[in-house]
């Protein structure tokens, strides 16, 4: 059966914030459908990556034909470097978790870069029925934990984060997708996400855009600005945290580095 994404309202098409949220939500619905097709393991991973990528490329070609696109699953067309606007997408962030139903810690990322910076973005967590977006910036709840909580990879947490946790007397909270980890700070499931190594622009663009809109602190681990639509899309490190934790985290990294 052919998937029908529906037609967005004219006001959604006219606004990058609203369109990014709609695109992420629609791709998420497509992925939920793929999850019900009876595939497992690598076949499910590949089917999810392909289905979400193809749908997003089709819809962006329809609704933003003049904009460039950078997708994890697509060829990197360097023409984007001369474009005024670039959509940076990760059609399925957390492919491993997606392939392990009923896990819900996977996401769809859709971000918009324009004239040098992120200007819009959305992160859909389909199994939660949530799409966090810059059009309606999330309100971060008051912190409910007495100890800081740091979101980390459930499979390969950076070693230095354990030392950081000891320094802050923090609890480590394992979970999947990078976007899910960053949204966990938005949701008061964690208070910080600190990562170094093995990420690219599409891993963090949309979550960083949403986190910024919610008033959270974002930077690279050395405190420098996160830059997108670069010639080299490798962007290995990121901090997303409640503002009150940023100085302690940056001071620890400055003193100890990320090789511990």
PDB file of C-alpha atoms in Angstrom:
ATOM      1  CA  UNK A   1       0.000   0.000   0.000  1.00  0.00           C
ATOM      2  CA  UNK A   2       1.326   3.458  -0.947  1.00  0.00           C
ATOM      3  CA  UNK A   3       1.923   5.777   1.992  1.00  0.00           C
ATOM      4  CA  UNK A   4      -0.107   8.988   1.863  1.00  0.00           C
ATOM      5  CA  UNK A   5       1.577  11.848   3.739  1.00  0.00           C
ATOM      6  CA  UNK A   6      -1.418  14.105   3.273  1.00  0.00           C
ATOM      7  CA  UNK A   7      -1.236  17.738   2.225  1.00  0.00           C
ATOM      8  CA  UNK A   8       0.006  20.408   4.619  1.00  0.00           C
ATOM      9  CA  UNK A   9      -2.071  23.528   5.068  1.00  0.00           C
ATOM     10  CA  UNK A  10      -0.928  26.644   3.159  1.00  0.00           C
ATOM     11  CA  UNK A  11       0.275  28.327   6.355  1.00  0.00           C
ATOM     12  CA  UNK A  12       2.428  25.268   7.115  1.00  0.00           C
ATOM     13  CA  UNK A  13       4.000  25.330   3.661  1.00  0.00           C
ATOM     14  CA  UNK A  14       4.718  29.044   3.990  1.00  0.00           C
ATOM     15  CA  UNK A  15       6.638  28.735   7.267  1.00  0.00           C
ATOM     16  CA  UNK A  16       9.916  26.814   7.714  1.00  0.00           C
ATOM     17  CA  UNK A  17       9.243  26.180  11.405  1.00  0.00           C
ATOM     18  CA  UNK A  18       5.868  24.623  10.687  1.00  0.00           C
ATOM     19  CA  UNK A  19       7.051  22.760   7.604  1.00  0.00           C
ATOM     20  CA  UNK A  20      10.030  21.211   9.413  1.00  0.00           C
ATOM     21  CA  UNK A  21       7.674  19.971  12.134  1.00  0.00           C
ATOM     22  CA  UNK A  22       5.233  18.558   9.568  1.00  0.00           C
ATOM     23  CA  UNK A  23       8.015  16.825   7.632  1.00  0.00           C
ATOM     24  CA  UNK A  24       9.459  15.226  10.778  1.00  0.00           C
ATOM     25  CA  UNK A  25       6.025  14.079  11.921  1.00  0.00           C
ATOM     26  CA  UNK A  26       5.104  12.624   8.517  1.00  0.00           C
ATOM     27  CA  UNK A  27       8.433  10.780   8.218  1.00  0.00           C
ATOM     28  CA  UNK A  28       7.835   9.449  11.718  1.00  0.00           C
ATOM     29  CA  UNK A  29       4.438   8.094  10.698  1.00  0.00           C
ATOM     30  CA  UNK A  30       6.047   6.402   7.714  1.00  0.00           C
ATOM     31  CA  UNK A  31       8.613   4.776  10.003  1.00  0.00           C
ATOM     32  CA  UNK A  32       5.910   3.483  12.333  1.00  0.00           C
ATOM     33  CA  UNK A  33       4.316   1.879   9.292  1.00  0.00           C
ATOM     34  CA  UNK A  34       7.626   0.276   8.264  1.00  0.00           C
ATOM     35  CA  UNK A  35       7.980  -1.100  11.778  1.00  0.00           C
ATOM     36  CA  UNK A  36       4.740  -3.014  11.262  1.00  0.00           C
ATOM     37  CA  UNK A  37       5.849  -4.739   8.040  1.00  0.00           C
ATOM     38  CA  UNK A  38       7.319  -7.787   9.775  1.00  0.00           C
ATOM     39  CA  UNK A  39      10.972  -7.073   9.007  1.00  0.00           C
ATOM     40  CA  UNK A  40      13.723  -7.631  11.574  1.00  0.00           C
ATOM     41  CA  UNK A  41      17.374  -6.803  12.152  1.00  0.00           C
ATOM     42  CA  UNK A  42      19.349  -5.338   9.267  1.00  0.00           C
ATOM     43  CA  UNK A  43      16.403  -5.550   6.868  1.00  0.00           C
ATOM     44  CA  UNK A  44      14.320  -3.381   9.189  1.00  0.00           C
ATOM     45  CA  UNK A  45      17.178  -0.897   9.643  1.00  0.00           C
ATOM     46  CA  UNK A  46      17.707  -0.552   5.904  1.00  0.00           C
ATOM     47  CA  UNK A  47      14.009  -0.303   5.143  1.00  0.00           C
ATOM     48  CA  UNK A  48      13.556   2.431   7.741  1.00  0.00           C
ATOM     49  CA  UNK A  49      16.519   4.489   6.553  1.00  0.00           C
ATOM     50  CA  UNK A  50      15.439   4.234   2.923  1.00  0.00           C
ATOM     51  CA  UNK A  51      11.728   4.863   3.430  1.00  0.00           C
ATOM     52  CA  UNK A  52      12.187   7.978   5.578  1.00  0.00           C
ATOM     53  CA  UNK A  53      14.924   9.385   3.338  1.00  0.00           C
ATOM     54  CA  UNK A  54      12.956   8.896   0.124  1.00  0.00           C
ATOM     55  CA  UNK A  55       9.823  10.424   1.630  1.00  0.00           C
ATOM     56  CA  UNK A  56      11.668  13.498   2.934  1.00  0.00           C
ATOM     57  CA  UNK A  57      13.469  14.010  -0.385  1.00  0.00           C
ATOM     58  CA  UNK A  58      10.181  13.754  -2.275  1.00  0.00           C
ATOM     59  CA  UNK A  59       8.410  16.221   0.009  1.00  0.00           C
ATOM     60  CA  UNK A  60      11.284  18.720   0.072  1.00  0.00           C
ATOM     61  CA  UNK A  61      11.460  18.603  -3.722  1.00  0.00           C
ATOM     62  CA  UNK A  62       7.741  19.365  -3.776  1.00  0.00           C
ATOM     63  CA  UNK A  63       7.575  22.096  -1.132  1.00  0.00           C
ATOM     64  CA  UNK A  64      11.095  23.585  -1.177  1.00  0.00           C
ATOM     65  CA  UNK A  65      12.382  22.906  -4.710  1.00  0.00           C
ATOM     66  CA  UNK A  66      14.846  25.812  -4.651  1.00  0.00           C
ATOM     67  CA  UNK A  67      16.557  24.830  -1.376  1.00  0.00           C
ATOM     68  CA  UNK A  68      19.566  22.529  -0.946  1.00  0.00           C
ATOM     69  CA  UNK A  69      19.382  19.372   1.156  1.00  0.00           C
ATOM     70  CA  UNK A  70      21.987  17.541   3.249  1.00  0.00           C
ATOM     71  CA  UNK A  71      20.766  14.107   4.360  1.00  0.00           C
ATOM     72  CA  UNK A  72      22.603  11.355   6.156  1.00  0.00           C
ATOM     73  CA  UNK A  73      21.251   8.888   3.606  1.00  0.00           C
ATOM     74  CA  UNK A  74      21.927  10.995   0.497  1.00  0.00           C
ATOM     75  CA  UNK A  75      24.891  12.053  -1.609  1.00  0.00           C
ATOM     76  CA  UNK A  76      26.563  15.222  -0.347  1.00  0.00           C
ATOM     77  CA  UNK A  77      25.994  17.755  -3.117  1.00  0.00           C
ATOM     78  CA  UNK A  78      28.560  20.487  -2.484  1.00  0.00           C
ATOM     79  CA  UNK A  79      26.312  22.968  -4.261  1.00  0.00           C
ATOM     80  CA  UNK A  80      24.797  23.397  -0.794  1.00  0.00           C
ATOM     81  CA  UNK A  81      27.867  25.451   0.186  1.00  0.00           C
ATOM     82  CA  UNK A  82      26.693  28.230  -2.142  1.00  0.00           C
ATOM     83  CA  UNK A  83      23.023  27.929  -1.212  1.00  0.00           C
ATOM     84  CA  UNK A  84      21.225  30.524   0.891  1.00  0.00           C
ATOM     85  CA  UNK A  85      19.141  27.841   2.590  1.00  0.00           C
ATOM     86  CA  UNK A  86      19.915  24.185   3.364  1.00  0.00           C
ATOM     87  CA  UNK A  87      17.699  21.531   4.941  1.00  0.00           C
ATOM     88  CA  UNK A  88      19.807  19.249   7.155  1.00  0.00           C
ATOM     89  CA  UNK A  89      17.996  15.985   7.832  1.00  0.00           C
ATOM     90  CA  UNK A  90      18.576  12.692   9.569  1.00  0.00           C
ATOM     91  CA  UNK A  91      15.695  10.561   8.307  1.00  0.00           C
ATOM     92  CA  UNK A  92      16.166   7.995  11.084  1.00  0.00           C
ATOM     93  CA  UNK A  93      18.356   8.827  14.056  1.00  0.00           C
ATOM     94  CA  UNK A  94      18.810   5.772  16.231  1.00  0.00           C
ATOM     95  CA  UNK A  95      18.511   3.071  13.573  1.00  0.00           C
ATOM     96  CA  UNK A  96      19.597   0.405  16.041  1.00  0.00           C
ATOM     97  CA  UNK A  97      16.835   1.298  18.481  1.00  0.00           C
ATOM     98  CA  UNK A  98      14.303   1.504  15.647  1.00  0.00           C
ATOM     99  CA  UNK A  99      15.150  -2.094  14.755  1.00  0.00           C
ATOM    100  CA  UNK A 100      14.436  -3.260  18.323  1.00  0.00           C
ATOM    101  CA  UNK A 101      10.672  -2.834  18.892  1.00  0.00           C
ATOM    102  CA  UNK A 102       9.158  -1.708  21.171  1.00  0.00           C
ATOM    103  CA  UNK A 103      12.046   0.698  21.936  1.00  0.00           C
ATOM    104  CA  UNK A 104      10.989   4.328  21.589  1.00  0.00           C
ATOM    105  CA  UNK A 105      14.399   6.073  21.731  1.00  0.00           C
ATOM    106  CA  UNK A 106      14.745   6.879  18.021  1.00  0.00           C
ATOM    107  CA  UNK A 107      13.850  10.026  16.136  1.00  0.00           C
ATOM    108  CA  UNK A 108      13.536  11.986  12.898  1.00  0.00           C
ATOM    109  CA  UNK A 109      15.546  15.207  12.526  1.00  0.00           C
ATOM    110  CA  UNK A 110      14.676  18.066  10.168  1.00  0.00           C
ATOM    111  CA  UNK A 111      16.597  21.344  10.448  1.00  0.00           C
ATOM    112  CA  UNK A 112      16.910  24.509   8.362  1.00  0.00           C
ATOM    113  CA  UNK A 113      20.194  26.377   7.977  1.00  0.00           C
ATOM    114  CA  UNK A 114      20.047  29.824   6.409  1.00  0.00           C
ATOM    115  CA  UNK A 115      22.659  32.521   5.875  1.00  0.00           C
ATOM    116  CA  UNK A 116      25.134  31.069   8.348  1.00  0.00           C
ATOM    117  CA  UNK A 117      23.058  29.626  11.189  1.00  0.00           C
ATOM    118  CA  UNK A 118      20.250  27.269  12.158  1.00  0.00           C
ATOM    119  CA  UNK A 119      16.920  29.055  11.871  1.00  0.00           C
ATOM    120  CA  UNK A 120      14.350  26.278  12.331  1.00  0.00           C
ATOM    121  CA  UNK A 121      14.137  22.635  13.260  1.00  0.00           C
ATOM    122  CA  UNK A 122      12.071  19.746  14.515  1.00  0.00           C
ATOM    123  CA  UNK A 123      12.706  16.423  16.223  1.00  0.00           C
ATOM    124  CA  UNK A 124       9.948  13.820  16.046  1.00  0.00           C
ATOM    125  CA  UNK A 125       9.832  10.939  18.518  1.00  0.00           C
ATOM    126  CA  UNK A 126       7.096   8.924  16.812  1.00  0.00           C
ATOM    127  CA  UNK A 127       6.610   6.264  19.477  1.00  0.00           C
ATOM    128  CA  UNK A 128       5.974   9.023  22.026  1.00  0.00           C
ATOM    129  CA  UNK A 129       3.644  10.881  19.670  1.00  0.00           C
ATOM    130  CA  UNK A 130       5.797  13.996  20.181  1.00  0.00           C
ATOM    131  CA  UNK A 131       7.346  16.437  17.719  1.00  0.00           C
ATOM    132  CA  UNK A 132       9.524  19.067  19.367  1.00  0.00           C
ATOM    133  CA  UNK A 133       9.964  22.122  17.149  1.00  0.00           C
ATOM    134  CA  UNK A 134      11.145  25.699  16.982  1.00  0.00           C
ATOM    135  CA  UNK A 135       7.767  27.025  15.832  1.00  0.00           C
ATOM    136  CA  UNK A 136       6.294  26.281  19.238  1.00  0.00           C
ATOM    137  CA  UNK A 137       9.449  26.227  21.378  1.00  0.00           C
ATOM    138  CA  UNK A 138       9.268  23.668  24.191  1.00  0.00           C
ATOM    139  CA  UNK A 139       9.051  24.924  27.744  1.00  0.00           C
ATOM    140  CA  UNK A 140      11.648  23.089  29.817  1.00  0.00           C
ATOM    141  CA  UNK A 141      10.060  21.895  33.067  1.00  0.00           C
ATOM    142  CA  UNK A 142      11.555  22.789  36.421  1.00  0.00           C
ATOM    143  CA  UNK A 143      14.268  20.328  37.353  1.00  0.00           C
ATOM    144  CA  UNK A 144      12.868  17.400  39.304  1.00  0.00           C
ATOM    145  CA  UNK A 145      16.134  15.651  40.221  1.00  0.00           C
ATOM    146  CA  UNK A 146      18.389  16.689  43.069  1.00  0.00           C
ATOM    147  CA  UNK A 147      21.434  15.181  41.307  1.00  0.00           C
ATOM    148  CA  UNK A 148      22.323  16.226  37.754  1.00  0.00           C
ATOM    149  CA  UNK A 149      21.518  13.631  35.098  1.00  0.00           C
ATOM    150  CA  UNK A 150      23.687  13.178  32.006  1.00  0.00           C
ATOM    151  CA  UNK A 151      22.254  11.392  28.966  1.00  0.00           C
ATOM    152  CA  UNK A 152      24.735   8.938  27.440  1.00  0.00           C
ATOM    153  CA  UNK A 153      24.813   6.295  24.750  1.00  0.00           C
ATOM    154  CA  UNK A 154      23.549   2.938  25.935  1.00  0.00           C
ATOM    155  CA  UNK A 155      26.095   1.159  23.725  1.00  0.00           C
ATOM    156  CA  UNK A 156      29.203   3.377  23.581  1.00  0.00           C
ATOM    157  CA  UNK A 157      29.253   6.162  26.205  1.00  0.00           C
ATOM    158  CA  UNK A 158      32.392   8.340  26.015  1.00  0.00           C
ATOM    159  CA  UNK A 159      34.780   7.378  28.801  1.00  0.00           C
ATOM    160  CA  UNK A 160      35.381  10.966  29.901  1.00  0.00           C
ATOM    161  CA  UNK A 161      31.695  11.400  30.728  1.00  0.00           C
ATOM    162  CA  UNK A 162      32.032   8.961  33.631  1.00  0.00           C
ATOM    163  CA  UNK A 163      34.739  11.195  35.117  1.00  0.00           C
ATOM    164  CA  UNK A 164      32.554  14.246  34.475  1.00  0.00           C
ATOM    165  CA  UNK A 165      29.668  12.532  36.259  1.00  0.00           C
ATOM    166  CA  UNK A 166      31.889  11.865  39.261  1.00  0.00           C
ATOM    167  CA  UNK A 167      32.963  15.519  39.286  1.00  0.00           C
ATOM    168  CA  UNK A 168      29.359  16.729  39.207  1.00  0.00           C
ATOM    169  CA  UNK A 169      27.990  13.917  41.401  1.00  0.00           C
ATOM    170  CA  UNK A 170      25.765  13.184  38.433  1.00  0.00           C
ATOM    171  CA  UNK A 171      23.761  10.148  37.387  1.00  0.00           C
ATOM    172  CA  UNK A 172      24.284   8.632  33.922  1.00  0.00           C
ATOM    173  CA  UNK A 173      21.076   7.967  31.984  1.00  0.00           C
ATOM    174  CA  UNK A 174      21.620   5.594  29.015  1.00  0.00           C
ATOM    175  CA  UNK A 175      19.445   5.931  25.903  1.00  0.00           C
ATOM    176  CA  UNK A 176      19.631   5.613  22.122  1.00  0.00           C
ATOM    177  CA  UNK A 177      19.431   8.311  19.434  1.00  0.00           C
ATOM    178  CA  UNK A 178      21.458  11.524  19.768  1.00  0.00           C
ATOM    179  CA  UNK A 179      18.309  13.509  19.154  1.00  0.00           C
ATOM    180  CA  UNK A 180      16.487  11.628  21.885  1.00  0.00           C
ATOM    181  CA  UNK A 181      19.335  12.417  24.283  1.00  0.00           C
ATOM    182  CA  UNK A 182      19.145  16.126  23.498  1.00  0.00           C
ATOM    183  CA  UNK A 183      15.356  16.136  23.770  1.00  0.00           C
ATOM    184  CA  UNK A 184      15.701  14.359  27.115  1.00  0.00           C
ATOM    185  CA  UNK A 185      17.114  17.643  28.445  1.00  0.00           C
ATOM    186  CA  UNK A 186      14.129  19.497  26.999  1.00  0.00           C
ATOM    187  CA  UNK A 187      11.817  16.966  28.687  1.00  0.00           C
ATOM    188  CA  UNK A 188      13.543  16.958  32.136  1.00  0.00           C
ATOM    189  CA  UNK A 189      14.527  13.322  31.681  1.00  0.00           C
ATOM    190  CA  UNK A 190      18.168  14.463  31.803  1.00  0.00           C
ATOM    191  CA  UNK A 191      19.912  17.740  32.581  1.00  0.00           C
ATOM    192  CA  UNK A 192      22.801  17.511  30.128  1.00  0.00           C
ATOM    193  CA  UNK A 193      24.084  15.681  27.078  1.00  0.00           C
ATOM    194  CA  UNK A 194      27.846  15.798  26.548  1.00  0.00           C
ATOM    195  CA  UNK A 195      29.376  13.912  23.636  1.00  0.00           C
ATOM    196  CA  UNK A 196      32.702  13.758  21.816  1.00  0.00           C
ATOM    197  CA  UNK A 197      33.465  11.622  18.776  1.00  0.00           C
ATOM    198  CA  UNK A 198      31.656  10.071  15.840  1.00  0.00           C
ATOM    199  CA  UNK A 199      28.881  12.491  14.943  1.00  0.00           C
ATOM    200  CA  UNK A 200      27.992  14.538  11.884  1.00  0.00           C
ATOM    201  CA  UNK A 201      25.962  17.674  11.238  1.00  0.00           C
ATOM    202  CA  UNK A 202      22.692  15.775  10.752  1.00  0.00           C
ATOM    203  CA  UNK A 203      23.055  14.144  14.180  1.00  0.00           C
ATOM    204  CA  UNK A 204      22.759  17.433  16.040  1.00  0.00           C
ATOM    205  CA  UNK A 205      21.393  20.187  13.760  1.00  0.00           C
ATOM    206  CA  UNK A 206      17.673  19.738  14.441  1.00  0.00           C
ATOM    207  CA  UNK A 207      18.018  18.879  18.155  1.00  0.00           C
ATOM    208  CA  UNK A 208      20.340  21.854  18.698  1.00  0.00           C
ATOM    209  CA  UNK A 209      17.890  24.185  16.947  1.00  0.00           C
ATOM    210  CA  UNK A 210      15.076  22.950  19.200  1.00  0.00           C
ATOM    211  CA  UNK A 211      17.229  23.058  22.334  1.00  0.00           C
ATOM    212  CA  UNK A 212      18.263  26.650  21.613  1.00  0.00           C
ATOM    213  CA  UNK A 213      14.640  27.667  21.102  1.00  0.00           C
ATOM    214  CA  UNK A 214      13.862  26.180  24.526  1.00  0.00           C
ATOM    215  CA  UNK A 215      16.567  28.312  26.162  1.00  0.00           C
ATOM    216  CA  UNK A 216      19.103  25.539  26.746  1.00  0.00           C
ATOM    217  CA  UNK A 217      22.856  26.006  26.445  1.00  0.00           C
ATOM    218  CA  UNK A 218      24.483  24.530  23.312  1.00  0.00           C
ATOM    219  CA  UNK A 219      28.093  24.503  22.155  1.00  0.00           C
ATOM    220  CA  UNK A 220      30.993  22.308  21.181  1.00  0.00           C
ATOM    221  CA  UNK A 221      32.875  20.763  24.101  1.00  0.00           C
ATOM    222  CA  UNK A 222      35.489  23.545  24.005  1.00  0.00           C
ATOM    223  CA  UNK A 223      32.748  26.155  24.287  1.00  0.00           C
ATOM    224  CA  UNK A 224      32.965  27.257  20.658  1.00  0.00           C
ATOM    225  CA  UNK A 225      29.938  27.699  18.439  1.00  0.00           C
ATOM    226  CA  UNK A 226      28.363  24.761  16.639  1.00  0.00           C
ATOM    227  CA  UNK A 227      28.625  25.516  12.912  1.00  0.00           C
ATOM    228  CA  UNK A 228      26.601  23.854  10.194  1.00  0.00           C
ATOM    229  CA  UNK A 229      26.645  23.560   6.401  1.00  0.00           C
ATOM    230  CA  UNK A 230      30.426  23.208   6.444  1.00  0.00           C
ATOM    231  CA  UNK A 231      32.482  21.595   3.683  1.00  0.00           C
ATOM    232  CA  UNK A 232      33.422  18.799   6.105  1.00  0.00           C
ATOM    233  CA  UNK A 233      30.191  17.672   7.778  1.00  0.00           C
ATOM    234  CA  UNK A 234      31.982  15.819  10.589  1.00  0.00           C
ATOM    235  CA  UNK A 235      30.903  17.531  13.812  1.00  0.00           C
ATOM    236  CA  UNK A 236      32.057  15.135  16.515  1.00  0.00           C
ATOM    237  CA  UNK A 237      31.218  16.867  19.780  1.00  0.00           C
ATOM    238  CA  UNK A 238      28.357  18.726  21.388  1.00  0.00           C
ATOM    239  CA  UNK A 239      27.038  19.969  24.709  1.00  0.00           C
ATOM    240  CA  UNK A 240      23.338  20.524  25.349  1.00  0.00           C
ATOM    241  CA  UNK A 241      22.487  21.321  28.950  1.00  0.00           C
ATOM    242  CA  UNK A 242      20.571  23.428  31.377  1.00  0.00           C
ATOM    243  CA  UNK A 243      22.318  26.833  31.433  1.00  0.00           C
ATOM    244  CA  UNK A 244      23.293  26.539  35.091  1.00  0.00           C
ATOM    245  CA  UNK A 245      25.453  23.479  34.359  1.00  0.00           C
ATOM    246  CA  UNK A 246      27.366  24.878  31.403  1.00  0.00           C
ATOM    247  CA  UNK A 247      30.243  26.513  33.302  1.00  0.00           C
ATOM    248  CA  UNK A 248      31.013  23.384  35.307  1.00  0.00           C
ATOM    249  CA  UNK A 249      30.930  21.156  32.226  1.00  0.00           C
ATOM    250  CA  UNK A 250      33.118  23.470  30.150  1.00  0.00           C
ATOM    251  CA  UNK A 251      35.587  23.879  33.028  1.00  0.00           C
ATOM    252  CA  UNK A 252      35.886  20.105  33.415  1.00  0.00           C
ATOM    253  CA  UNK A 253      36.526  19.578  29.703  1.00  0.00           C
ATOM    254  CA  UNK A 254      39.052  22.420  29.649  1.00  0.00           C
ATOM    255  CA  UNK A 255      40.922  20.863  32.578  1.00  0.00           C
ATOM    256  CA  UNK A 256      40.693  17.191  31.634  1.00  0.00           C
ATOM    257  CA  UNK A 257      39.893  16.969  27.938  1.00  0.00           C
ATOM    258  CA  UNK A 258      37.741  14.246  26.396  1.00  0.00           C
ATOM    259  CA  UNK A 259      40.227  11.374  26.322  1.00  0.00           C
ATOM    260  CA  UNK A 260      39.746  10.195  29.922  1.00  0.00           C
TER     261      UNK A 260
END
